[in-house]
């Protein structure tokens, strides 16, 4: 199945959302782009977003979810720091009915994406109890899940890349320094890794989380396996083989931690890798597709084809998954697809399309999944770029059945109480609206903790803010052509 519209036009570069003064201007812009988004002109505080929903025996208070967001700010031994506690406390203050994952929690120290990612450690159970209690102190009390991960190709447990890959990739290997088969994860290692997922799931169960997310997105191991067509053995080849790791993990968690519901955060489609062109604008590398067609990508790698993802979701639902969070692509190989932004992170590229097209692509794929699987609780992503129009689109999506919940990522870093304001009928606080400056991504790319440096006074006034400004200046200078 391919998308019904071909949204982007080559001449359609980004227009700032704040320039789109009213709903007519917003709709006109979509029309120019050939993109489709549902939009309600008025937001009703008691309307669709305030609706409750029964999920896995729990009644969710409303249709907002907080998406997982790590901060590169745990302790070196994988435990929460005060920065982690502050972030989770703000997630709870959002008023959202569900907190999906909190942040990526590595099931093995070697699978951490950075040396400050949370990961299993001797005090994990106490840590998870504390973090879950922070979330559950929210009013309304959210349904909570923990995101379980192994970073695979993007593992950097000590800082430098220490990739473990599902298969050799013609483009991505060079980006993380893979030049031999020695870093291929063996089938036996994957068998053992399932046990690590189960171990942390049991701790999450004891800590009172309602579900765990067996992460399968953003280029990390669980996601990379889904495109491991060239891999031999049990965990590659056809879709059954490529999804075996995910399905076995779900089944094992189900049997060993039976009181937990199970979610999967899935990059429901991916695109081919991009790189900055000479003009700084992202350009696709479709040649990479010869042996490595991204999961859920069309043949040219520029759009989605949901045939395989829909078949996978059917298998997952059959295996007992009751929550699905749709996302797309990877923040490493095609960040404009994963988190549409006006300003790219320092290691990215200028958006090759109006970011509204990226938002529309993710919402469209989510709608198709939701309509095919009406019994699954489906949480969408990539709404933050909508800025002032977020509540208007969110309400229309839920009203039309395009998703059950609206997941918020970056917007919660800048404006954690947006759900509470929308549901309380308060006007949006425009000064807090995320403008997709990408500093929360640029900072960790430069070894600093993540946070909303432009808007959240806590980070704006921090010592790291100066270091971030220096890093951005260096990146700008490096991008400028030499003169004189
Ligand atoms: C700073 C930062 C940290 C993130 N950490 C995670 C994570 O730990 N796990 C995950 O699945 N996604 C993570 N994401 C992706 C977000 O959950 C979300 O998919 C993305 O930001 C798009 O949603 P948005 O448009 O609302 O921001 C992160 C994003 C950002 C900006
Ligand atoms: S740094 Fe703040 S404004 Fe920029 S993308 Fe992140 S949350 Fe949004």
PDB file of N, CA and C and ligand atoms in Angstrom, residues 410-411 413-414 433-441 451-455, ligand 2:
ATOM      1  N   UNK A 410       8.809  16.900  21.501  1.00  0.00           N
ATOM      2  CA  UNK A 410       9.509  18.146  21.839  1.00  0.00           C
ATOM      3  C   UNK A 410       8.617  19.172  22.507  1.00  0.00           C
ATOM      4  N   UNK A 411       7.339  19.223  22.122  1.00  0.00           N
ATOM      5  CA  UNK A 411       6.467  20.233  22.717  1.00  0.00           C
ATOM      6  C   UNK A 411       6.420  20.111  24.234  1.00  0.00           C
ATOM      7  N   UNK A 413       8.901  19.238  26.096  1.00  0.00           N
ATOM      8  CA  UNK A 413      10.130  19.786  26.691  1.00  0.00           C
ATOM      9  C   UNK A 413      10.006  21.299  26.883  1.00  0.00           C
ATOM     10  N   UNK A 414       9.394  21.968  25.911  1.00  0.00           N
ATOM     11  CA  UNK A 414       9.293  23.430  26.012  1.00  0.00           C
ATOM     12  C   UNK A 414       8.064  23.851  26.803  1.00  0.00           C
ATOM     13  N   UNK A 433       5.665  27.696  23.156  1.00  0.00           N
ATOM     14  CA  UNK A 433       5.466  26.749  22.043  1.00  0.00           C
ATOM     15  C   UNK A 433       6.816  26.395  21.406  1.00  0.00           C
ATOM     16  N   UNK A 434       7.068  25.099  21.266  1.00  0.00           N
ATOM     17  CA  UNK A 434       8.304  24.610  20.622  1.00  0.00           C
ATOM     18  C   UNK A 434       8.344  25.109  19.183  1.00  0.00           C
ATOM     19  N   UNK A 435       9.431  25.756  18.820  1.00  0.00           N
ATOM     20  CA  UNK A 435       9.579  26.265  17.443  1.00  0.00           C
ATOM     21  C   UNK A 435      10.551  25.401  16.640  1.00  0.00           C
ATOM     22  N   UNK A 436      10.796  24.225  17.115  1.00  0.00           N
ATOM     23  CA  UNK A 436      11.660  23.228  16.452  1.00  0.00           C
ATOM     24  C   UNK A 436      13.039  23.792  16.112  1.00  0.00           C
ATOM     25  N   UNK A 437      13.651  24.415  17.129  1.00  0.00           N
ATOM     26  CA  UNK A 437      15.016  24.919  16.969  1.00  0.00           C
ATOM     27  C   UNK A 437      16.049  23.781  16.980  1.00  0.00           C
ATOM     28  N   UNK A 438      15.644  22.619  17.462  1.00  0.00           N
ATOM     29  CA  UNK A 438      16.507  21.411  17.479  1.00  0.00           C
ATOM     30  C   UNK A 438      17.673  21.472  18.463  1.00  0.00           C
ATOM     31  N   UNK A 439      17.700  22.447  19.364  1.00  0.00           N
ATOM     32  CA  UNK A 439      18.793  22.469  20.348  1.00  0.00           C
ATOM     33  C   UNK A 439      18.760  21.240  21.263  1.00  0.00           C
ATOM     34  N   UNK A 440      17.570  20.678  21.479  1.00  0.00           N
ATOM     35  CA  UNK A 440      17.485  19.499  22.340  1.00  0.00           C
ATOM     36  C   UNK A 440      18.168  18.300  21.668  1.00  0.00           C
ATOM     37  N   UNK A 441      18.385  18.355  20.350  1.00  0.00           N
ATOM     38  CA  UNK A 441      19.144  17.315  19.646  1.00  0.00           C
ATOM     39  C   UNK A 441      20.593  17.757  19.441  1.00  0.00           C
ATOM     40  N   UNK A 451      17.844  19.280  26.465  1.00  0.00           N
ATOM     41  CA  UNK A 451      16.892  20.128  27.175  1.00  0.00           C
ATOM     42  C   UNK A 451      16.456  21.203  26.208  1.00  0.00           C
ATOM     43  N   UNK A 452      15.414  21.937  26.579  1.00  0.00           N
ATOM     44  CA  UNK A 452      14.954  23.001  25.692  1.00  0.00           C
ATOM     45  C   UNK A 452      15.682  24.294  26.055  1.00  0.00           C
ATOM     46  N   UNK A 453      16.874  24.458  25.494  1.00  0.00           N
ATOM     47  CA  UNK A 453      17.715  25.632  25.807  1.00  0.00           C
ATOM     48  C   UNK A 453      17.085  26.961  25.379  1.00  0.00           C
ATOM     49  N   UNK A 454      16.381  27.019  24.251  1.00  0.00           N
ATOM     50  CA  UNK A 454      15.848  28.331  23.869  1.00  0.00           C
ATOM     51  C   UNK A 454      14.681  28.803  24.741  1.00  0.00           C
ATOM     52  N   UNK A 455      13.920  27.869  25.349  1.00  0.00           N
ATOM     53  CA  UNK A 455      12.660  28.280  25.980  1.00  0.00           C
ATOM     54  C   UNK A 455      12.611  27.977  27.475  1.00  0.00           C
TER      55      UNK A 455
HETATM   56  S1  LIG B   2      15.128  22.899  21.876  1.00  0.00           S
HETATM   57 FE1  LIG B   2      13.072  23.466  22.576  1.00  0.00          FE
HETATM   58  S2  LIG B   2      12.192  24.679  20.923  1.00  0.00           S
HETATM   59 FE2  LIG B   2      13.964  23.578  20.107  1.00  0.00          FE
HETATM   60  S3  LIG B   2      13.149  21.683  19.254  1.00  0.00           S
HETATM   61 FE3  LIG B   2      13.798  21.218  21.305  1.00  0.00          FE
HETATM   62  S4  LIG B   2      11.965  21.518  22.546  1.00  0.00           S
HETATM   63 FE4  LIG B   2      11.603  22.555  20.623  1.00  0.00          FE
END
